Coordinates of C-alpha atoms and ligand atoms in Angstrom, one line a residue:
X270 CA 34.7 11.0 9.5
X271 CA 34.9 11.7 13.0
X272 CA 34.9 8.7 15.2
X273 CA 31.9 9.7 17.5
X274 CA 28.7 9.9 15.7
X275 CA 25.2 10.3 16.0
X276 CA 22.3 11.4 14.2
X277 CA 18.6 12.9 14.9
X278 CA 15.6 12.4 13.0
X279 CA 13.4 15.2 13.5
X280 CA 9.8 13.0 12.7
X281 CA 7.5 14.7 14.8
X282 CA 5.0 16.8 12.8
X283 CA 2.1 16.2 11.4
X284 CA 2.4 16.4 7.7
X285 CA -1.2 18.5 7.8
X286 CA -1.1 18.4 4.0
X287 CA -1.0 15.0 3.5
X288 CA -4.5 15.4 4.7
X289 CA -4.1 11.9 6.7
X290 CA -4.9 10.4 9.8
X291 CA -1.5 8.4 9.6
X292 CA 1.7 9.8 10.4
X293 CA 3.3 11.7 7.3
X294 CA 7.0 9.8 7.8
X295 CA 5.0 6.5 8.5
X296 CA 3.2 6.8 4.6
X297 CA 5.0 4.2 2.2
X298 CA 7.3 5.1 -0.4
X299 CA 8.7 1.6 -2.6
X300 CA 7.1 -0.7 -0.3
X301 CA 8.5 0.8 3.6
X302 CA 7.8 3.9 5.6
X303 CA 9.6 6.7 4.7
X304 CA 11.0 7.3 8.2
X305 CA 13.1 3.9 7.5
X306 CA 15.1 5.8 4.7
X307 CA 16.7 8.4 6.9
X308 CA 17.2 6.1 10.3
X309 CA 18.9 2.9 7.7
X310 CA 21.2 5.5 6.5
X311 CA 22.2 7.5 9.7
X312 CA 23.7 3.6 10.9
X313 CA 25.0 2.9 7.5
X314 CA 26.8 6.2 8.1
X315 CA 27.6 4.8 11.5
X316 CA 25.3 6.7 13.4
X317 CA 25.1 6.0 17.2
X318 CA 23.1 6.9 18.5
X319 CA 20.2 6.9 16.1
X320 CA 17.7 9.4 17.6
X321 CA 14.0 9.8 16.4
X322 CA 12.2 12.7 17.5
X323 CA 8.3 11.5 17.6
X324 CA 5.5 13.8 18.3
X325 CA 2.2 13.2 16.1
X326 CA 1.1 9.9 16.4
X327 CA 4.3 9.0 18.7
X328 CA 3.5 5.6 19.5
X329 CA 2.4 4.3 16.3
X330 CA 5.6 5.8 14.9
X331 CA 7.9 4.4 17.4
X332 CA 6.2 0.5 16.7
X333 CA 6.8 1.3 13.3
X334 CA 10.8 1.8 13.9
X335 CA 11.0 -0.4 16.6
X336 CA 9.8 -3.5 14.4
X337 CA 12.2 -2.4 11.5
X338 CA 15.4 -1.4 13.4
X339 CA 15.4 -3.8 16.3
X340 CA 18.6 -1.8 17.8
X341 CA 20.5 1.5 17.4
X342 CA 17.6 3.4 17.8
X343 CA 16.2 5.7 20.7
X344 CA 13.2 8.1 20.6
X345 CA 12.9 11.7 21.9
X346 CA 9.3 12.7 22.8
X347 CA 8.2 16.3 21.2
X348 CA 4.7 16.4 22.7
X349 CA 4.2 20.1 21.9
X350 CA 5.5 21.1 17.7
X351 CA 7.2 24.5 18.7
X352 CA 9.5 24.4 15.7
X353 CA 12.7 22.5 14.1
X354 CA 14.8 24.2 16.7
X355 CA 12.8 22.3 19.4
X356 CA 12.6 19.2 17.7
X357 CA 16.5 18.8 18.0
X358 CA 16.5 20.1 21.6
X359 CA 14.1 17.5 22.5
X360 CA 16.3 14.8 20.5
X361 CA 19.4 15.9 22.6
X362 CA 17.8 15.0 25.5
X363 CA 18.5 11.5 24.7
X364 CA 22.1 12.1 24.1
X365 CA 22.8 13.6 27.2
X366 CA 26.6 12.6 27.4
X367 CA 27.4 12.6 23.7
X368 CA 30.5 14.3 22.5
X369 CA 31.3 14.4 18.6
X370 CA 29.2 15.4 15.4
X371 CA 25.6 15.3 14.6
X372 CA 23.3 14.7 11.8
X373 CA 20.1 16.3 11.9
X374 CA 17.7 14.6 9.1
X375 CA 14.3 14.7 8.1
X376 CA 11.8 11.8 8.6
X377 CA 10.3 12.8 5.3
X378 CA 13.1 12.8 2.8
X379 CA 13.5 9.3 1.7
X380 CA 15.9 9.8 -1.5
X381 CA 18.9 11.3 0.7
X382 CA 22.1 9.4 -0.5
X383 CA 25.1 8.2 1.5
X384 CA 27.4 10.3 -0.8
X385 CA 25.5 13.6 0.0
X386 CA 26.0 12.9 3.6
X387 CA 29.6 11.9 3.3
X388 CA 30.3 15.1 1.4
X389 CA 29.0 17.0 4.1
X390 CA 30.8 15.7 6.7
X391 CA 33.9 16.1 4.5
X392 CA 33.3 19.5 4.3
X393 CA 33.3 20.4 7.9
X394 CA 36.9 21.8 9.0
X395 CA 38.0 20.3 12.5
X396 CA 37.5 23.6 14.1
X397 CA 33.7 24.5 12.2
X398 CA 30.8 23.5 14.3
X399 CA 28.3 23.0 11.6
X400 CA 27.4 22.6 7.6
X401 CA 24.8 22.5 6.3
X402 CA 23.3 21.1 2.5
X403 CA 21.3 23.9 -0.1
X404 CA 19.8 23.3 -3.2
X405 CA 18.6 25.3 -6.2
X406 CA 15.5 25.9 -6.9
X407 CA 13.6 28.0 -10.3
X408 CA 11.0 28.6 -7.3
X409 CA 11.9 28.4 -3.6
X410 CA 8.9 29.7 -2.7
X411 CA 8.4 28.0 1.3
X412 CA 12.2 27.3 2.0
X413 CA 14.3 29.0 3.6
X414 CA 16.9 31.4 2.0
X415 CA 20.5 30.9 2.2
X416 CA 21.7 34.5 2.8
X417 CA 25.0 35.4 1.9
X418 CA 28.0 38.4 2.6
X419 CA 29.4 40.7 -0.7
X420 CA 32.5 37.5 -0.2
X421 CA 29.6 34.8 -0.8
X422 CA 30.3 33.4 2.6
X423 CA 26.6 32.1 4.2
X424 CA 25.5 34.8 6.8
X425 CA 22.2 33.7 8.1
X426 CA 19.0 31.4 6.9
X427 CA 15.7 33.3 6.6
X428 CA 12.6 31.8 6.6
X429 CA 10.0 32.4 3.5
X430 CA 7.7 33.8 6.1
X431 CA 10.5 36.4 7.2
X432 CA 11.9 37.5 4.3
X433 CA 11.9 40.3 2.9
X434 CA 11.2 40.5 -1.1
X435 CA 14.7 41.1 -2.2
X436 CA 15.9 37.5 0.1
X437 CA 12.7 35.9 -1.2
X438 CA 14.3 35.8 -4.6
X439 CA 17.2 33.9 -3.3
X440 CA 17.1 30.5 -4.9
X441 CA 19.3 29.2 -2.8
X442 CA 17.6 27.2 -0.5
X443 CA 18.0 24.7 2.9
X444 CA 17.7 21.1 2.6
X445 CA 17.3 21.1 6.7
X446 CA 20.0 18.7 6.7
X447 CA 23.2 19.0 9.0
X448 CA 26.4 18.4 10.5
X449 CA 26.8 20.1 13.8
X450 CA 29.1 19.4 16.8
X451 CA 27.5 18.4 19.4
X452 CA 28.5 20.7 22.1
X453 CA 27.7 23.7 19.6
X454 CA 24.4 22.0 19.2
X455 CA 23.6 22.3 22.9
X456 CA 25.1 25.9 23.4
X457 CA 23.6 27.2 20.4
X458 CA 20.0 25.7 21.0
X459 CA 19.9 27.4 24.4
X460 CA 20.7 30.9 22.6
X461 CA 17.2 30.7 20.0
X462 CA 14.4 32.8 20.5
X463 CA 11.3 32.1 18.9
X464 CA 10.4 35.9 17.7
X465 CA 9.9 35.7 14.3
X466 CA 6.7 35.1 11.9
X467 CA 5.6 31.8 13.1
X468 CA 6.5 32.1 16.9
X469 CA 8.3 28.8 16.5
X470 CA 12.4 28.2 17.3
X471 CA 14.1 27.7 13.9
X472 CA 16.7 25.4 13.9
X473 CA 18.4 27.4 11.3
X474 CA 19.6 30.4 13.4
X475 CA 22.2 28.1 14.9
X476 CA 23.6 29.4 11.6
X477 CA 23.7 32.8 12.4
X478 CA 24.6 31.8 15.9
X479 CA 27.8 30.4 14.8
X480 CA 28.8 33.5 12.3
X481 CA 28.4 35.7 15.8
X482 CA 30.4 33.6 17.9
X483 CA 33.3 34.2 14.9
X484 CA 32.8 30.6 13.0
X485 CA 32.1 29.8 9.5
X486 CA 29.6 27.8 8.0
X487 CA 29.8 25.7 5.1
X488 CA 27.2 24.3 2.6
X489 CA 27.6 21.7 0.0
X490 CA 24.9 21.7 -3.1
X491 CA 22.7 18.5 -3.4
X492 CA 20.7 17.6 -6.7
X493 CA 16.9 19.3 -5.2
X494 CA 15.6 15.7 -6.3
X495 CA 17.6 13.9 -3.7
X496 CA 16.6 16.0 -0.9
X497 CA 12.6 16.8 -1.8
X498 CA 10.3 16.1 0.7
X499 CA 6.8 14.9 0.7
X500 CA 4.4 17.3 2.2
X501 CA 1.4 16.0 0.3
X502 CA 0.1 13.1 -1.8
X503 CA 1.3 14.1 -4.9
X504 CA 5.1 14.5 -3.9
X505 CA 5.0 11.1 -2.3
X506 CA 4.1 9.8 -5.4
X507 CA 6.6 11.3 -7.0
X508 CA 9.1 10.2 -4.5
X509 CA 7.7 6.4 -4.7
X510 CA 8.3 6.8 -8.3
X511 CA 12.2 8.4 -8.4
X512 CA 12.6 5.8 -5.5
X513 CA 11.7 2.8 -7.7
X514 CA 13.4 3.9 -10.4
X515 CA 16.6 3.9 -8.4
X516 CA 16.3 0.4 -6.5
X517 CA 14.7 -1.1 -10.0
X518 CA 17.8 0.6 -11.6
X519 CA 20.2 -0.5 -9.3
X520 CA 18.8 -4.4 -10.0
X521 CA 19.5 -4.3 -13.4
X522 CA 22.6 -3.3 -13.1
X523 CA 23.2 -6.3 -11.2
X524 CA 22.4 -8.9 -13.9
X525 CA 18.2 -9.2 -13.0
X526 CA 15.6 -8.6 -15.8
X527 CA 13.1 -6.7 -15.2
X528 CA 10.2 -6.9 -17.8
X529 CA 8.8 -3.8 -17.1
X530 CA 10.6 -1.5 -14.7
X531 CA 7.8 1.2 -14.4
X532 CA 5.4 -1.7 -13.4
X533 CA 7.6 -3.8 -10.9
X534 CA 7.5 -2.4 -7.3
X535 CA 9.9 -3.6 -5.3
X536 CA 11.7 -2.7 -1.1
X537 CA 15.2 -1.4 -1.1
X538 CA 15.7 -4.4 1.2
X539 CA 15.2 -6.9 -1.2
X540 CA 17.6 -8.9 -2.7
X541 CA 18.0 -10.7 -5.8
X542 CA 20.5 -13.1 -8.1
X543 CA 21.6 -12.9 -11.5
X544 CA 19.3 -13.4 -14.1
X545 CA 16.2 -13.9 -12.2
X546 CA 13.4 -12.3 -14.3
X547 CA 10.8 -10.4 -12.6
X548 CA 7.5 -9.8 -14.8
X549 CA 5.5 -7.0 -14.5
X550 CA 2.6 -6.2 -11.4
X551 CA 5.0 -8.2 -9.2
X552 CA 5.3 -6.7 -5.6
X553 CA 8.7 -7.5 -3.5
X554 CA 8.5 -6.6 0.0
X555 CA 10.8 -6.6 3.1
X556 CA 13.8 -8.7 3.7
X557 CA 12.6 -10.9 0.6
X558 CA 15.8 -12.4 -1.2
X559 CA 15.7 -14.4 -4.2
X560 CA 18.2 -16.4 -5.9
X561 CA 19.7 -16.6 -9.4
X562 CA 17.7 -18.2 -12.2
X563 CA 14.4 -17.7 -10.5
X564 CA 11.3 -16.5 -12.7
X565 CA 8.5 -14.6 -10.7
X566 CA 5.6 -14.6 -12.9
X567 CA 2.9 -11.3 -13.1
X568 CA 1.1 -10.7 -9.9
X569 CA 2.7 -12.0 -7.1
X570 CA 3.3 -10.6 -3.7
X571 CA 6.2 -11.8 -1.6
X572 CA 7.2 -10.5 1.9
X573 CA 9.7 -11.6 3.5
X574 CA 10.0 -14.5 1.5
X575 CA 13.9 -16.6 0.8
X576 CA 13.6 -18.2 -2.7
X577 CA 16.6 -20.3 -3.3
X578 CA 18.0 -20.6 -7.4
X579 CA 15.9 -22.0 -10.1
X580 CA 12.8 -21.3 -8.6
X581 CA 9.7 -20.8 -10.9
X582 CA 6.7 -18.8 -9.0
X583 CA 3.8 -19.0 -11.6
X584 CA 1.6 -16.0 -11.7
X585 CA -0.8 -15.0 -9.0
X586 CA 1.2 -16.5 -5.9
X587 CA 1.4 -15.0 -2.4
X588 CA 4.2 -15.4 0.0
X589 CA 4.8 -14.5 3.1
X590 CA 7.7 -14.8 5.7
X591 CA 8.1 -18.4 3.8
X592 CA 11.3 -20.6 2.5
X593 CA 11.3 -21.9 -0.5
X594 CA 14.5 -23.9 -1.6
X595 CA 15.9 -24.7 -5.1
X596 CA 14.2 -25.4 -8.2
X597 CA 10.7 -25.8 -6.6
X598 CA 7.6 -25.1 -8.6
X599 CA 5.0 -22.7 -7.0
X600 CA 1.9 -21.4 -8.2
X601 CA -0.2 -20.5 -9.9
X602 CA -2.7 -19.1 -7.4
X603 CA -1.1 -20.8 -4.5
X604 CA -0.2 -19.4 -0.8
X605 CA 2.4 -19.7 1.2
X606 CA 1.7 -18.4 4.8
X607 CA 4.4 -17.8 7.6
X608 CA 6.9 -20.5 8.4
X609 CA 5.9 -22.8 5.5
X610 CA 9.2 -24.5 4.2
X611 CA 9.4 -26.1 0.4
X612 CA 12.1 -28.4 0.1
X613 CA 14.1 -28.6 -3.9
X614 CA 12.2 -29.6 -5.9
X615 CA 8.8 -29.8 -4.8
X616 CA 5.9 -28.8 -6.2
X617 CA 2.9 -26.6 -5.0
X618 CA 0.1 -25.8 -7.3
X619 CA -3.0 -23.6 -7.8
X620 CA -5.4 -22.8 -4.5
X621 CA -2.4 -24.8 -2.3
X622 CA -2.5 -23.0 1.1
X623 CA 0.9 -23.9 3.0
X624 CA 0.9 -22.2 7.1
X625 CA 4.1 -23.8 9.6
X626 CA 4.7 -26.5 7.4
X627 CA 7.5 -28.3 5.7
X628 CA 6.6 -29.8 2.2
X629 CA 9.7 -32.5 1.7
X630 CA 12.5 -32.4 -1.5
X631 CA 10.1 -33.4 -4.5
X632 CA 6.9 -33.9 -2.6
X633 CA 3.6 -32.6 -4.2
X634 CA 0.8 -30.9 -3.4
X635 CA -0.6 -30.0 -6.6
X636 CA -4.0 -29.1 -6.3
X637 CA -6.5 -27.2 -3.7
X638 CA -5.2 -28.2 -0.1
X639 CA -4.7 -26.5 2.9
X640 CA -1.2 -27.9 4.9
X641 CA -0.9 -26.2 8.1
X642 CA 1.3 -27.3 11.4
X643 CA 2.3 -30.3 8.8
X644 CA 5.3 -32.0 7.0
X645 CA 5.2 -33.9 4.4
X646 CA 8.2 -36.2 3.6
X647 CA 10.2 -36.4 0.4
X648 CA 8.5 -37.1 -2.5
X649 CA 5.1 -37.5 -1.1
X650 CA 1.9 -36.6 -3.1
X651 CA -1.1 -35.0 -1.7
X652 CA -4.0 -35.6 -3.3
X653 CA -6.5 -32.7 -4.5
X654 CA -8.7 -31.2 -2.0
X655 CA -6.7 -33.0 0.9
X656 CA -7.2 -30.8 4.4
X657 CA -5.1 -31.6 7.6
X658 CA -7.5 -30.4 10.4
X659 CA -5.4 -28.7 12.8
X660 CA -7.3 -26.9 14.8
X661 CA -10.0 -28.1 17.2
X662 CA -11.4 -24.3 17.9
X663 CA -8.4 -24.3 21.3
X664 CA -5.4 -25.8 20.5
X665 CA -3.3 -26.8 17.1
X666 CA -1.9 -30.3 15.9
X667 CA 0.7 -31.6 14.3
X668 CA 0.4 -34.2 11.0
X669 CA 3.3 -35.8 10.2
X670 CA 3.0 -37.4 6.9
X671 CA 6.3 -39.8 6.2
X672 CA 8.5 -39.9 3.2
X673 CA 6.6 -41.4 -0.1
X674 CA 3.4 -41.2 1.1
X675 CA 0.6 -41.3 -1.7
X676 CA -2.8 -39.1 0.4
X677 CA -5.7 -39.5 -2.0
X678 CA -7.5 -36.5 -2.9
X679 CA -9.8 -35.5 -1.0
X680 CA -8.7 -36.7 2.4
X681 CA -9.7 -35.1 5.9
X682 CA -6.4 -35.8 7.9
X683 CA -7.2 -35.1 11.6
X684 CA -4.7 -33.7 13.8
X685 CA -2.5 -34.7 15.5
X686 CA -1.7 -37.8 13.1
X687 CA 1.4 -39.5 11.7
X688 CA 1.2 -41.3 8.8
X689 CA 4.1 -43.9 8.2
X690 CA 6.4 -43.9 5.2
X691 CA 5.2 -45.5 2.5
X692 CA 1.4 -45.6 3.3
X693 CA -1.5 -45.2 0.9
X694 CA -4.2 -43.1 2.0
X695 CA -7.7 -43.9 0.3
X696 CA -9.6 -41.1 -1.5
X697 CA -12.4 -39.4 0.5
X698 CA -10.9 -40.6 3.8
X699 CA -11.5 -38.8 7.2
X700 CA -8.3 -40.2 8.8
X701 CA -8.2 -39.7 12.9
X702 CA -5.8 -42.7 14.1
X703 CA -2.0 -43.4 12.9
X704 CA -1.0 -45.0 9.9
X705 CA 1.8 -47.1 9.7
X706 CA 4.5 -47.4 7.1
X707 CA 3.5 -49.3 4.1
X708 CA -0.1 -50.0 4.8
X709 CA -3.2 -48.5 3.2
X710 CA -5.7 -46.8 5.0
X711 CA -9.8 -46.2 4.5
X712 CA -11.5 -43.9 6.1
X713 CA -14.9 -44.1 4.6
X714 CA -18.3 -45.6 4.0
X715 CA -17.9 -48.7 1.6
X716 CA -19.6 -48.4 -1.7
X717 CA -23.5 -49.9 -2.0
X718 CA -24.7 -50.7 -5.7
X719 CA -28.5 -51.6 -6.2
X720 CA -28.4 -53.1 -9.5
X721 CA -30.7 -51.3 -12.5
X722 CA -32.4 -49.6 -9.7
X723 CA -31.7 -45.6 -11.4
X724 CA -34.7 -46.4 -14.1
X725 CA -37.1 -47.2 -11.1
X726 CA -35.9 -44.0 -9.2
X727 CA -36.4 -41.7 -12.3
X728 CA -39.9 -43.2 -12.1
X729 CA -40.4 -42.5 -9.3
X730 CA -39.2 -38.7 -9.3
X731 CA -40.6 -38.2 -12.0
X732 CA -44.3 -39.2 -10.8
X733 CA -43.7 -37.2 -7.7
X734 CA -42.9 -34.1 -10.0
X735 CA -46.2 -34.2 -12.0
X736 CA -48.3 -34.9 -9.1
X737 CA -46.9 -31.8 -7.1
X738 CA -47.8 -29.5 -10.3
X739 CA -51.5 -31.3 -10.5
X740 CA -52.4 -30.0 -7.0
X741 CA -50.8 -26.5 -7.3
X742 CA -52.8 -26.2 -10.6
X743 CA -56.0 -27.3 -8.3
X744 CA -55.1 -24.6 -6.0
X745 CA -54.5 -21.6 -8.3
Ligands
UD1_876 C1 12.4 23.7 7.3 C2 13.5 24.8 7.4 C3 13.7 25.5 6.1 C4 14.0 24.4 5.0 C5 13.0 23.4 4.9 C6 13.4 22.3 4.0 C7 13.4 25.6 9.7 C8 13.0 26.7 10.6 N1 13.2 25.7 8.4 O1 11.2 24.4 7.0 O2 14.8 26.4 6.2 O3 14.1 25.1 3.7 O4 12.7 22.8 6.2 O5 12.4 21.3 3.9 O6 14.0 24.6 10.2 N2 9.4 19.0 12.8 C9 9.4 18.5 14.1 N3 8.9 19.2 15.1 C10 8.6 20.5 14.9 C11 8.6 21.1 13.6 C12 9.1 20.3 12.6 O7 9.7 17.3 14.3 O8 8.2 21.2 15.9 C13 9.9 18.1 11.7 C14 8.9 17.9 10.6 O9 8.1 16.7 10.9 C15 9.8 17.7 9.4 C16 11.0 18.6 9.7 O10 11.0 18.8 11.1 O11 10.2 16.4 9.3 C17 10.9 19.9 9.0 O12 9.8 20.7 9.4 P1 8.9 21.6 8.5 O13 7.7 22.1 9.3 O14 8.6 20.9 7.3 O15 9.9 22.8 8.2 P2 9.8 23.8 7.1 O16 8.9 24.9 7.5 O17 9.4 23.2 5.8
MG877 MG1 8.7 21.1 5.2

């Protein structure tokens, strides 16, 4: 391939039958926008420039890819839809300067592979300006028709709208993805009219543009799964669905079980070790990676979450933009919100809440807690129903909680606090002050017993009881 490349995304229409107030590329397919697809393989392609050209919901679109693809990618503003032709015009602008090849894509044709493109490019002789990629299709109704001479060289591309019945049974059809040489790309683009059925200007009588000025133009067949778009809610399903069938696929193939692949709905980003088994309703989201030997049980949702090896994540857990390290036990039902950190080993268990804390190498919070700004040193135990209180309505605090620490269940540790290595914590505390190593701490009302009293209080309820009833009666 050519050294100098770039790419434009052409992402700016509205997807009107998709019926949506979102931004057709911005709907999901596996777990990400379908504008990432196209923009992640333009710079896998090597791609630079990436350029995006946004139009409908422009700024929402542009967060979107900004958020995902921190670099390599600039946006072109189409304000007014006047066709493909001007989409890519509009995209130029932002490579002003650029000399080399071009790949025009679609923001809404997620299951374009890297081999498809690389044929392309392959096919384009040093001195052709452009190719192109067709498909076949039994009914091409709404494509454009791949028109070709009594030598079955490709003459022109006519729109459905403009063609006449004997092109409209054509099933040769444009994918609207292409190869074009840059400086072509800016001489040709100047040459299009818009006079034809819609009014618009078609990108695709560049092709006939380079035929006049004495060029040929290529075309390489693609499989018409790979390059379908979604222009409505049943063909994104259907693209979700070939989409997860490929990343699922291309997991297993790697050595990770998946229990039920139709039922397991994980990102393209996401990465996973050998024999980790997935169950099924699992969702995988992001940059998660997981190690080897891991089991994630039904029903939990990860994003962004780094699981080391030998992980076990019990059914029903949540994860977010959290670490969890080697051999740790989580779940089930338990939550672990950004920046929490679980050392090896540790455990977390059912209604466990975890937010910008570190729980230590076998430390344990087993049972309905909330840790947040916290760390917990090794093999610690927190007690059931423990709470560090870390925010006073204005500001948070840290608790620092030392290395063998045993916190009682149901403590109320309020921030900021250190407890020492070592220290006891008494159940039912409300701790405010430091605890140093080794001691034990109470933070609560000592115990009263009145001796055989109950019998005299029963009495007396019970009296209370018959006397309320005697005066309602009276009443009624
Ligand atoms: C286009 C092709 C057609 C091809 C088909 C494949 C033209 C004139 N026709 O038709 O030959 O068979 O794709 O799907 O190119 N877009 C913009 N700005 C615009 C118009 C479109 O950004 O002003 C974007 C859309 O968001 C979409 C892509 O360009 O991502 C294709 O546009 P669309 O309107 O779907 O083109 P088609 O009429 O389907
Ligand atoms: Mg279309």
């Amino acid at each position: 391939m050519s050294a100098n490349v770039a790419a434009i995304v052409m992402a700016a229409g509205q997807g009107t039958r998709m019926k949506s107030g979102k931004a057709k590329v911005l709907h999901a397919v596996c777990e990400e926008p379908m504008v990432s697809y196209p923009v992640r393989l333009a710079q896998a392609l090597g791609a630079a420039p990436v350029v995006l050209v946004v139009g409908h919901q422009a700024e929402a679109v542009e967060a979107e890819v900004t958020r995902r693809f921190p670099d390599g990618v600039a946006f072109a503003l189409q304000a007014e839809q006047k066709g493909t032709g001007h989409a890519v015009m509009m995209g130029l602008g932002a490579l002003p300067d650029f000399e080399g090849r071009i790949f025009i894509l679609s923001g809404d044709v997620p299951l374009l592979t890297r081999g498809t493109l690389e044929r392309l490019a392959a096919s384009v002789g040093d001195a052709d300006p452009l190719a192109l990629v067709s498909f076949l299709l039994d009914d091409p109704t709404g494509y454009g028709r791949l028109i070709r001479d009594g030598e079955g060289r490709l003459a022109r591309i006519v729109e459905h709208k403009d063609a006449s019945e004997a092109e409209r049974a054509v099933q040769e059809v444009n994918a609207g993805i292409y190869y074009v040489d840059a400086a072509f790309l800016r001489s040709a683009l100047a040459r299009l009219g818009n006079d034809n059925a819609q009014g618009e200007y078609y990108l695709t009588d560049i092709v006939g543009i380079a035929l006049a000025d004495g060029h040929t133009v290529r075309s390489v067949l693609a499989d018409p799964q790979e390059v379908a778009g979604a222009n409505d809610r049943a063909q994104l399903a259907d693209l979700d669905r070939a989409m997860r069938r490929r990343v699922n696929a291309a997991l297993m193939a790697t050595g990770v079980t998946l229990v039920d692949p139709e039922r397991t709905y994980i990102g393209s980003q996401v990465q996973i070790g050998r024999d980790t088994v997935v169950e099924p309703n699992v969702y995988l989201r992001g940059q998660t990676a997981i190690g080897a030997d891991c089991i994630v049980d039904t029903g939990c949702v990860l994003s962004d979450a780094t699981i080391g090896d030998g992980v076990h994540i019990k059914p029903y857990t949540v994860i977010e933009d959290a670490t969890v390290h080697r051999e740790a036990i989580i779940g089930p039902f338990s939550r672990l919100r950004p920046k929490a950190e679980i050392m090896e080993h540790a455990h977390v268990g059912n209604f466990v809440e975890l937010k910008n804390a570190q729980l230590g190498p076998g430390a344990k919070a087993n049972h309905l807690a909330y840790i947040g700004d916290a760390s917990v040193g090794p093999k610690a135990n927190v007690g059931a129903g423990t709470i560090t209180c870390n925010y006073d309505g204005y500001g948070k605090y840290r608790t620092n909680i030392g290395a063998g620490v045993f916190v009682g269940s149901n403590a109320t540790l309020v921030a900021p606090l250190t407890i020492g290595d070592n220290a006891y914590v008494a159940a039912g505390s409300t701790i405010t002050d430091e605890v140093m190593p080794d001691d034990v701490a109470f933070g609560r009302a000592r115990q009263v017993v009145k001796q055989g009293r109950a019998t005299a209080l029963r009495e007396k309820a019970k009296a209370e009881a018959e006397a309320a009833k005697k005066a309602k009666g009276k009443v009624g």
